[in-house]
XYZ file of C-alpha atoms in Angstrom:
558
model
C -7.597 69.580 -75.650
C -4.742 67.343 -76.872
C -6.125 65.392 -80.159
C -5.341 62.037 -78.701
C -6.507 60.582 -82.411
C -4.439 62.023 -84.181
C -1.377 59.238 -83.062
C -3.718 56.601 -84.237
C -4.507 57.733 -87.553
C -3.488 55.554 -89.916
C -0.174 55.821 -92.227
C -0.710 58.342 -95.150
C -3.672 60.520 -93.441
C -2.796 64.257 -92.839
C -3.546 65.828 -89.468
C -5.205 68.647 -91.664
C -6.472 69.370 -94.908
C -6.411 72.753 -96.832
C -9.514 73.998 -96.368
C -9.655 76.501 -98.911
C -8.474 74.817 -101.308
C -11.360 75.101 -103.786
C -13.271 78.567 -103.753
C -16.307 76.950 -104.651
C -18.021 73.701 -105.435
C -18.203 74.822 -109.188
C -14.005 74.919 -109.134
C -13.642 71.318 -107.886
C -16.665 70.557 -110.667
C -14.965 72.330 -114.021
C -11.307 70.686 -112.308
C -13.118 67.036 -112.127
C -15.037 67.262 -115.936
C -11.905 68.750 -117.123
C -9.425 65.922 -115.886
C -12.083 62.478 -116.661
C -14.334 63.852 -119.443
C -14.176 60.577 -121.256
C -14.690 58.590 -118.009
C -18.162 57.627 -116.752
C -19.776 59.357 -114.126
C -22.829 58.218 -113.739
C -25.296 55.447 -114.683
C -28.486 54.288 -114.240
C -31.181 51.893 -115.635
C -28.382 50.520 -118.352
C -27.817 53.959 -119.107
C -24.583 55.816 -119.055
C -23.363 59.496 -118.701
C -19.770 60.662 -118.962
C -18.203 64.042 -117.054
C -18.198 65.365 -120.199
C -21.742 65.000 -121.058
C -22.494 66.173 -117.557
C -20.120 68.848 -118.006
C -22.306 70.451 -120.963
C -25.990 69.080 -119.826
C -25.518 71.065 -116.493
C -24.578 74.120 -118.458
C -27.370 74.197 -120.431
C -29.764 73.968 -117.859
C -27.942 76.225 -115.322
C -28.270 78.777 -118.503
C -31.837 78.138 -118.483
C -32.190 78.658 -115.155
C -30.265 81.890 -115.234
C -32.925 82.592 -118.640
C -35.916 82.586 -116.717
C -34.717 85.501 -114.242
C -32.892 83.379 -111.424
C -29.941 85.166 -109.995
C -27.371 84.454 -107.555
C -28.495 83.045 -104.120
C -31.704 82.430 -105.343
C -33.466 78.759 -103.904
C -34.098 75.667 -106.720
C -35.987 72.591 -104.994
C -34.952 69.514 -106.271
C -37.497 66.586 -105.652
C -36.202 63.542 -107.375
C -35.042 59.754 -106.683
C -31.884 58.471 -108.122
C -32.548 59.014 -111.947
C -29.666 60.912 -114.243
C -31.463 64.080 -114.067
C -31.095 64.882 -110.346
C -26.788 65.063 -110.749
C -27.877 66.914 -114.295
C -30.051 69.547 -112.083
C -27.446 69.765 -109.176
C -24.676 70.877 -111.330
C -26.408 73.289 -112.819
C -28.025 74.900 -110.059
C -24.847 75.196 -108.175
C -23.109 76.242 -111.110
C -25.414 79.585 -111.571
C -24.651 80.427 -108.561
C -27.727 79.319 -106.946
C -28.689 77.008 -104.002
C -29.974 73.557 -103.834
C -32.982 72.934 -101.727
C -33.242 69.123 -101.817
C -36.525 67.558 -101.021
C -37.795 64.386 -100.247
C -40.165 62.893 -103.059
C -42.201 61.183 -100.637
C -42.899 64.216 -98.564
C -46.799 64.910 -98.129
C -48.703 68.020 -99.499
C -48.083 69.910 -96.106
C -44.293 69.351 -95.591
C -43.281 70.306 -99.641
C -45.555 73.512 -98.442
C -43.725 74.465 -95.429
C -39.877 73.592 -97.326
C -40.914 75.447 -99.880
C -42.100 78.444 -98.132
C -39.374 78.340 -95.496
C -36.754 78.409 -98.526
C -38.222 80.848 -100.289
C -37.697 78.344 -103.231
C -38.507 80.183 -106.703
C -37.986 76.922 -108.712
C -38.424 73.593 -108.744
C -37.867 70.098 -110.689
C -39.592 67.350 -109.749
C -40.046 63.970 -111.098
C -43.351 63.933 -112.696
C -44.470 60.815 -110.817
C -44.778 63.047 -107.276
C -46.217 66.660 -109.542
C -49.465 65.473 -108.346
C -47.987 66.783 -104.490
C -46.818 69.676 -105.606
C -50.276 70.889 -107.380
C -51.918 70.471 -104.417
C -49.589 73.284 -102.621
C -48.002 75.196 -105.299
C -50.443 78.537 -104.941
C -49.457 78.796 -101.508
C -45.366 78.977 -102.121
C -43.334 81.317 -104.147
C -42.312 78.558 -106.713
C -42.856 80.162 -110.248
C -40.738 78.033 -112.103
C -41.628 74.632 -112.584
C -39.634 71.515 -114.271
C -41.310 68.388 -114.661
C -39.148 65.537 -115.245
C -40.118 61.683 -116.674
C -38.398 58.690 -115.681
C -37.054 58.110 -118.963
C -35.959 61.560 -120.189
C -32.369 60.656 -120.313
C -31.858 57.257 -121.122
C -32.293 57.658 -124.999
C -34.702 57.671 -127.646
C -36.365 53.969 -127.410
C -35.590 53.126 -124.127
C -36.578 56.496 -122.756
C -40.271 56.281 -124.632
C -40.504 52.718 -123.764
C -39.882 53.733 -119.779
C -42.313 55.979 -119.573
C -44.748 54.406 -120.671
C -44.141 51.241 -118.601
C -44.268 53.800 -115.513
C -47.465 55.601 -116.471
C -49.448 53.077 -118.095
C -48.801 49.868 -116.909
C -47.272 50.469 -113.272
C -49.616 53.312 -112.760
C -46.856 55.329 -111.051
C -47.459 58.728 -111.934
C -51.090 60.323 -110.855
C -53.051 62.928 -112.580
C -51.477 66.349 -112.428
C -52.050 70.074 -113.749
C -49.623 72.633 -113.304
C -49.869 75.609 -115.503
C -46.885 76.976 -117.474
C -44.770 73.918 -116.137
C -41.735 72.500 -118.722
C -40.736 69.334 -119.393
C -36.845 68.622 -118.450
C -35.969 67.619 -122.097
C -37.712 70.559 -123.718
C -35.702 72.992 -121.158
C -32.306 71.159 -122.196
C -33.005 71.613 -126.127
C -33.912 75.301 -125.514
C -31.104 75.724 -123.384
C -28.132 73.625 -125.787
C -27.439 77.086 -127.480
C -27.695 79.512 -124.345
C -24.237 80.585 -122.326
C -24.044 80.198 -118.642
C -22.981 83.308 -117.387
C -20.094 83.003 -115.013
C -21.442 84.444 -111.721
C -18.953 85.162 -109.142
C -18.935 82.225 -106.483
C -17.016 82.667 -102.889
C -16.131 79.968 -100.246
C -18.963 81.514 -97.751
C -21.442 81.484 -100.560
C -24.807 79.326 -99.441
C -24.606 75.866 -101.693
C -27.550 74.048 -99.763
C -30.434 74.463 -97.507
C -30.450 70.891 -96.256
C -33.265 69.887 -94.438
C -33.361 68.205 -91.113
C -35.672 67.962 -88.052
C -35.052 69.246 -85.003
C -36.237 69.061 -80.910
C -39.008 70.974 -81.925
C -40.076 69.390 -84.723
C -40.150 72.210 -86.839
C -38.048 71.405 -90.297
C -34.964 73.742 -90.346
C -32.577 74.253 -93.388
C -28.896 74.004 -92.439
C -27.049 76.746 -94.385
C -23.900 74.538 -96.120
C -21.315 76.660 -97.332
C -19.733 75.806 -100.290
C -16.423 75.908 -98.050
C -18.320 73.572 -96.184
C -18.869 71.423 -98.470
C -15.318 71.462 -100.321
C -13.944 71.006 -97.075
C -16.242 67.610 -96.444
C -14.923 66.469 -99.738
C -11.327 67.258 -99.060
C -10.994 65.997 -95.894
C -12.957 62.450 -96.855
C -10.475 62.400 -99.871
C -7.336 62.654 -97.613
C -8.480 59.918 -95.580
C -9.265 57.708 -98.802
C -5.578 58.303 -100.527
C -3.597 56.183 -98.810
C -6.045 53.160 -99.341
C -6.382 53.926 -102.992
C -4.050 52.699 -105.825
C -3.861 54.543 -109.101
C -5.988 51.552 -110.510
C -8.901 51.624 -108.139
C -8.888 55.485 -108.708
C -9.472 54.503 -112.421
C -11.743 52.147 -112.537
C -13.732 53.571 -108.754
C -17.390 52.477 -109.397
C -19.828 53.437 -106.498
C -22.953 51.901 -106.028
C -25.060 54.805 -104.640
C -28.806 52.976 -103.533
C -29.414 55.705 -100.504
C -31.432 58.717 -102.296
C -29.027 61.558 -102.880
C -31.083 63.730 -101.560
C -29.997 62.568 -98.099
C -26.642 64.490 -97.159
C -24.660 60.947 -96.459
C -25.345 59.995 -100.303
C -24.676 63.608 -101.387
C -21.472 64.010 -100.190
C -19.731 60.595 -99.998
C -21.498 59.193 -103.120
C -22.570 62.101 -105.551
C -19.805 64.899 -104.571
C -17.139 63.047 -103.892
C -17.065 61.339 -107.254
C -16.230 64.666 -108.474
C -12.634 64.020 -106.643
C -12.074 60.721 -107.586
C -13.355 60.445 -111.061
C -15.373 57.765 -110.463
C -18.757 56.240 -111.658
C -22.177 56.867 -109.387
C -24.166 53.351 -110.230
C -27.770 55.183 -109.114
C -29.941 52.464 -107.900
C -34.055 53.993 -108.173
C -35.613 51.713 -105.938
C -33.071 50.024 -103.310
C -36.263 48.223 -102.000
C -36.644 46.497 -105.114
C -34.074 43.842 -103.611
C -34.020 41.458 -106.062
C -34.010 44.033 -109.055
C -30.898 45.523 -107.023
C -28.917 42.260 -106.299
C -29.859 41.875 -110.116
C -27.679 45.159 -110.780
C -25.119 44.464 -108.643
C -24.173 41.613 -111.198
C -23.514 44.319 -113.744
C -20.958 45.932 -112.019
C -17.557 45.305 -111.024
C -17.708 47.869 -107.805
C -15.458 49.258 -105.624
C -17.415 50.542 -102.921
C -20.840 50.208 -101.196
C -22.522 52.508 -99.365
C -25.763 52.165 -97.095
C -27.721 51.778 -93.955
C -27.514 48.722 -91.613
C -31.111 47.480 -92.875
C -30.115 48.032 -96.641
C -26.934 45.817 -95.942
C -29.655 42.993 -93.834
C -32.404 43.121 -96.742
C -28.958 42.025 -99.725
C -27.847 39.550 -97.399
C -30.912 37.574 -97.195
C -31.727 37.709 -100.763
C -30.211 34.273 -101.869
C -28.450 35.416 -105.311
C -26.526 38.201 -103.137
C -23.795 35.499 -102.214
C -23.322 34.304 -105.508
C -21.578 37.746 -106.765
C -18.773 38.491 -107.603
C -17.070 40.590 -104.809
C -13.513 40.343 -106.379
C -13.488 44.349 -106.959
C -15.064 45.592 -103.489
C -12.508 47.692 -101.509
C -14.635 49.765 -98.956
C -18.235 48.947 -97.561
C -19.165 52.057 -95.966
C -22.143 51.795 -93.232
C -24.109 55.434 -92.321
C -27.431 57.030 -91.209
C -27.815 54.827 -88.403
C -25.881 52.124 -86.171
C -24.647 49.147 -87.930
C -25.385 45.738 -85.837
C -22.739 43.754 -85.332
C -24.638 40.536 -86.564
C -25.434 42.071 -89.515
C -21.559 43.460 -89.782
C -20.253 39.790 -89.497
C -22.349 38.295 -91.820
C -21.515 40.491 -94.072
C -17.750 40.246 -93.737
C -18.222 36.711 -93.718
C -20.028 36.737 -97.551
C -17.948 39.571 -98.919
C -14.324 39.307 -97.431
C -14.851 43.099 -96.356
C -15.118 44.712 -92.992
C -18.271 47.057 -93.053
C -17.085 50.254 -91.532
C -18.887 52.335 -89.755
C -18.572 56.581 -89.599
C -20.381 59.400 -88.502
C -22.132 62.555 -89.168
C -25.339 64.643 -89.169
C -26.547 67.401 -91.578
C -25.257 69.881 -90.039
C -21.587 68.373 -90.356
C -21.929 68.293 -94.379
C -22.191 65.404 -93.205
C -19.060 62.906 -92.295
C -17.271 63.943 -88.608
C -15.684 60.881 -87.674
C -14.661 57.271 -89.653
C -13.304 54.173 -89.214
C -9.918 53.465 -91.760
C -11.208 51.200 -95.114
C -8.196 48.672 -94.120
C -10.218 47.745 -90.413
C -9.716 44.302 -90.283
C -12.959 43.874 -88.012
C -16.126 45.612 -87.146
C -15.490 47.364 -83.735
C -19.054 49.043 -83.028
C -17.110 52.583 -82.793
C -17.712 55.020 -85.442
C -13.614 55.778 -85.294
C -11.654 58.895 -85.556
C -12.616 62.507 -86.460
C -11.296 63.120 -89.739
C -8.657 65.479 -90.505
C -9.250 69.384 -89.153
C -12.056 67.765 -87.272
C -11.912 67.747 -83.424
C -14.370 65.902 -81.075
C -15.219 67.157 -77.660
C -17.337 65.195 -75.489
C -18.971 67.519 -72.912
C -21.498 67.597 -70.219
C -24.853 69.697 -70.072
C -22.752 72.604 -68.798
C -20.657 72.641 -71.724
C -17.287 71.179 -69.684
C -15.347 69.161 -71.326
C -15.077 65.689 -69.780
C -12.305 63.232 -69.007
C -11.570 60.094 -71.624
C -13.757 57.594 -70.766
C -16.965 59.393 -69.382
C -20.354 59.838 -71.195
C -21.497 62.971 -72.577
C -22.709 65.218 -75.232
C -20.636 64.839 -78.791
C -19.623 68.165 -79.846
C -17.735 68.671 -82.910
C -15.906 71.757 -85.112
C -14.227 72.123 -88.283
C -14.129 73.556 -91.515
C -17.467 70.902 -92.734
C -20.174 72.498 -89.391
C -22.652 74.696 -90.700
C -22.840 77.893 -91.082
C -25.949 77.802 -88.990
C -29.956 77.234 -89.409
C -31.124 79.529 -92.114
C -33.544 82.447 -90.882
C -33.400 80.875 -87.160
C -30.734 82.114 -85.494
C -32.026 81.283 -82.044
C -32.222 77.369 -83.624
C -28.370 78.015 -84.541
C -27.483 79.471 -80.893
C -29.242 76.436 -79.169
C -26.654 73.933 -81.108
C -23.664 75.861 -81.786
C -20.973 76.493 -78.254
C -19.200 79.530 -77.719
C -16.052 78.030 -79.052
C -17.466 77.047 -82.052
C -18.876 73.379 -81.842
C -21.798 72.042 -82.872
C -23.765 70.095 -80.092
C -24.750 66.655 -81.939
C -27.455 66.003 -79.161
C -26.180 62.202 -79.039
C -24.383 61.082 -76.208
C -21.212 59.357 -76.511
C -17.834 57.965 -75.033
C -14.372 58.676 -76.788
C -11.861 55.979 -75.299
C -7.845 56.253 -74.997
C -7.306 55.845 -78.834
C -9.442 58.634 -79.570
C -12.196 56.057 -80.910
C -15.898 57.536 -80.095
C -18.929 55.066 -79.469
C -22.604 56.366 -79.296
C -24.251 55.202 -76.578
C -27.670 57.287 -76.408
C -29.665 60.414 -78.025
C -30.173 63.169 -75.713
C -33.025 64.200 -78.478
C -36.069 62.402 -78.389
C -35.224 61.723 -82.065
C -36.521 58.716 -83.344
C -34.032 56.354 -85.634
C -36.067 55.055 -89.234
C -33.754 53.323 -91.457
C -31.264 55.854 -90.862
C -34.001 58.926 -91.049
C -34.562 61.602 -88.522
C -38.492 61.232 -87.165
C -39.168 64.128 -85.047
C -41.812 63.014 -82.199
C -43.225 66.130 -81.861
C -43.728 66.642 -85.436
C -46.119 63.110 -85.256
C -47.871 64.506 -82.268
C -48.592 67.708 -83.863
C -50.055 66.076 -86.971
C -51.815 63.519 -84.852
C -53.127 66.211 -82.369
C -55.095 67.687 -85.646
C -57.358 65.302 -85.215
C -60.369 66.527 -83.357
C -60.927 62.849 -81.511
C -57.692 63.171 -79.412
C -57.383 64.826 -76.041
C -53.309 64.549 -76.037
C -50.676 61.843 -77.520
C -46.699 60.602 -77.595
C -44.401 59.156 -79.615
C -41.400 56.863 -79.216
C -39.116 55.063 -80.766
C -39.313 51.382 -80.284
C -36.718 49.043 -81.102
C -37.304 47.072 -84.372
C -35.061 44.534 -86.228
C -35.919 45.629 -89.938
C -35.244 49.660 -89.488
C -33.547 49.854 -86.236
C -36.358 51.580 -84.604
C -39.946 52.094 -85.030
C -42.608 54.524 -84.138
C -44.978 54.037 -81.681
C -47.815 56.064 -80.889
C -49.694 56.858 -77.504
C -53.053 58.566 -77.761
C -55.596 59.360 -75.405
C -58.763 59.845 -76.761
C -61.940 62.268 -76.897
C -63.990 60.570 -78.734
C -64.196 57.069 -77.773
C -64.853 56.073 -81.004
C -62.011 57.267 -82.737
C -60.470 54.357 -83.825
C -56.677 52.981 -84.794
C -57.454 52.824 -88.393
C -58.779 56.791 -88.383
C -55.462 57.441 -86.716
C -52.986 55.556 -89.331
C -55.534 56.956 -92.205
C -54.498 60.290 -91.021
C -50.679 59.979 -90.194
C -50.202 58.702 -94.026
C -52.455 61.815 -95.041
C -49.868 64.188 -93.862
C -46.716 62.486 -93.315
C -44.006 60.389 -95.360
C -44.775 56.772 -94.801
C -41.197 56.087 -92.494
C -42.887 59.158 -90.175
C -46.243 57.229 -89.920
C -46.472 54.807 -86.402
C -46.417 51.202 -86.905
C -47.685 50.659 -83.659
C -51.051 53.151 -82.219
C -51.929 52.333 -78.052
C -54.813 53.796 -76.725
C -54.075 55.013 -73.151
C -56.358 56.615 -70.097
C -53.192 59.118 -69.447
C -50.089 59.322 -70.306
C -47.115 60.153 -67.663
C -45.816 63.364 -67.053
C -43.759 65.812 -64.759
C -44.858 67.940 -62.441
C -45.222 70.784 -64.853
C -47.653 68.680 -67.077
C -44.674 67.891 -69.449
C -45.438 64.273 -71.558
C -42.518 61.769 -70.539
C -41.616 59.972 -73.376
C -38.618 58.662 -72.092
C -40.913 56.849 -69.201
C -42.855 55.384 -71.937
C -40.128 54.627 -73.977
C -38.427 52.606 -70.972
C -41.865 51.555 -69.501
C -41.686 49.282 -73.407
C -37.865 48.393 -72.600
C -38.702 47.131 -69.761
């Protein structure tokens, strides 16, 4: 396969990158603290951390960790938003040696139980304004550590007291909880301040994460990411970067980092690959706060943005957002789901720069493919694979097809997976004999080596850049005793791209929509739950008896 891309790259941008480069993620860590110690790396809530503070924080509690009996390969959930703890966990996890099992905060009682079981997860810290989840599942998982963190622990003395009680007693934020033996994050990082972290060894095919996605089945899986992986992500997005970057935006690189990093696109581009650049992680807590978040963005002299096509909308039609200053902005980098063009030219024409558009999935650590930060103008592509990276677009026999025809978007390099951990018939489904990883979306690479998605072969379902897995909404749903059988689609929608929509036939005739919604938000994240419930006779199938959501889903279209 000739790597037509590769003549179109632009000036500056290696064909390849040294992929093992760093032995570990803990190397490129103790290299970054040790070259910008004095230089901010993250902040949040008017609060600021430098490398070097993160540098001995994330010791201390890696030592703890390491204290209470955790050895090497050993699972730590993390179950935070955007708050300075999460990077202070993160480091330290990975820095014992052990791997990071991020988790949504918003997840229900019975998906924390199943990630937690399926990861075998010994520890975890959670922000204490979700414990009240946890306790309801915690006797039915192996967790036996657990750390409870507040929302002000780190930002200092007043401010810190002063948060939490604003969150618990005035906002109401954090619900009753009891979990025996727990520790609060600030008592583990006093006991910890005099402890050693033991230097475990750490190799390039050593597990870093068990990141979480969906699948066909609906059944959560845990994509094993190497720390090879990982480095090699970070490398190769940093080799594409360099050319665009002078010493002074390298300096003074400010990141304003409103997706929650416990979503691989904010991991890696915003959280990780700070590490590489030296730059400061502004951590926005609640994005949908958009006035309190156009409010930040006033603080900050940024260089880049990154975000989802809605986040971008929901700024633009706050009416303060065009009155900042956008003197510093260099890159506005658009993920997690397409960017619409409308929204893409409105927000060139406010902020003098091109939102560019690239691509990746979990399994892909996550970026495959990007557009150059110099585009002058959105092109709707999600550009070129990025160095080491090659793109194959192949049909349902695995054949690769000609430039110009529509198929499957396969992809290898040094960033795909090492595979689905403990489902190796999962990781044989999605991986090719030649080692690519079969997206499942369905694309078109043109002359230039540019790729466009045109479709999902998955019945995936597209929710402000999250994964929803229909079948995982029809099994919930199908818990009800009142339904007979059920679907659900994706529908288009203007604020989050698409949303659900849910077919049900009934049983019970009484059974009504409310009943239905009441029990979706029971037992799933709210962005899982249908926003639109249609009572139905039947519901069209093959011949075998197999539910055809795409008929549904084009019976709406049309």
């Amino acid at each position: 396969m000739e790597k037509i891309w590769l003549k179109h790259y632009p000036a500056g941008v290696p064909a390849d990158i040294d992929a093992n480069k760093y032995q570990s993620i803990r190397d490129l860590f103790e290299e970054s603290v040790a070259s910008f110690r004095e230089r901010p790396a993250y902040y949040c809530m008017g609060k600021e951390i430098t490398f070097g503070e993160l540098d001995r924080m994330s010791a201390a509690f890696g030592a703890w960790l390491q204290s209470q009996g955790l050895v090497k390969g050993d699972r730590v959930a993390l179950m935070m938003p955007n708050v300075l703890q999460y990077p202070v966990a993160l480091f330290g996890v990975l820095r014992a040696g052990l791997v990071v099992v991020n988790v949504n905060p918003l997840y229900t009682p019975r998906e924390l139980e199943h990630q937690l079981n399926d990861s075998g997860a010994k520890a975890i810290v959670i922000l204490e304004n979700f414990a009240h989840t946890l306790e309801q599942v915690i006797a039915k998982t192996p967790v036996k550590q657990v750390v409870v963190a507040a929302m002000g622990d780190l930002l200092g003395g007043a401010k810190g007291t002063l948060v939490n009680f604003v969150v618990r007693n005035l906002k109401k934020m954090v619900p009753a909880f009891e979990l025996d033996h727990a520790i609060r994050f600030n008592k583990v990082l006093g006991a910890a301040s005099a402890m050693t972290l033991d230097r475990v060894e750490i190799k390039p095919d050593d597990i870093a994460f068990l990141q979480y996605t969906g699948g066909t089945t609906g059944v959560s899986k845990g994509a094993m990411l190497l720390n090879r992986n990982i480095t090699a992500n970070l490398t190769q997005v940093d080799a594409w970067l360099d050319p665009f970057l002078t010493e002074y935006d390298r300096k003074h690189y400010i990141i304003i980092t409103a997706l929650p990093l416990y979503h691989i696109f904010s991991l890696t581009v915003n959280c990780l690959m700070m590490l590489k650049i030296g730059g400061k992680n502004v951590l926005i807590v609640n994005p949908r706060d958009i006035p309190g978040f156009v409010k930040e963005l006033g603080n900050h002299k940024y260089t880049t943005i990154t975000g989802v096509n809605t986040l971008f909308n929901g700024l633009m039609h706050h009416p303060d957002f065009e009155k900042l200053d956008f003197s510093a902005l260099r890159i506005s980098n658009g993920g997690g789901m397409a960017v619409q063009k409308a929204v893409a030219e409105k927000w060139k024409k406010i902020t003098g720069v091109t939102l560019i558009e690239g691509y990746g999935l979990t399994e892909t650590s996550p970026v495959a493919t990007t557009n150059p930060p110099d585009l002058k103008e959105f092109n709707g592509s999600i550009g070129l694979p990025v160095p080491s990276t090659e793109i194959s677009i192949r049909d349902d026999a695995g054949n690769e097809l000609a430039l110009g025809e529509t198929g499957e978007i396969c992809i290898r390099g040094p960033q795909v997976m090492a595979g689905y951990w403990q489902k190796p018939d999962e990781t044989a489904k999605v991986m090719t004999a030649d080692g690519f990883f079969r997206s499942g979306d369905i694309g078109i690479m043109d002359e230039k080596g540019h790729t466009r998605i045109v479709d999902r072969k998955k019945d995936m379902i597209l929710v402000s850049g999250f994964n929803v897995y229909p079948n995982e909404i029809e099994g919930v749903v199908m818990m009800l005793p009142g339904v007979v059988e059920c679907a659900a689609v994706g529908v288009p929608d203007e604020h989050s791209t698409e949303a659900v929509k849910l077919f049900v036939v009934r049983k019970d005739p009484d059974l009504s929509e409310k009943e239905v919604r009441a029990h979706c938000h029971q037992n799933m994240t709210g962005y899982k739950c249908p926003k639109y419930v249609e009572f139905r006779t039947e519901l069209p199938k093959t011949n075998v008896g197999k539910i055809l959501r795409r008929a549904l889903r084009d019976e709406k279209a049309g």
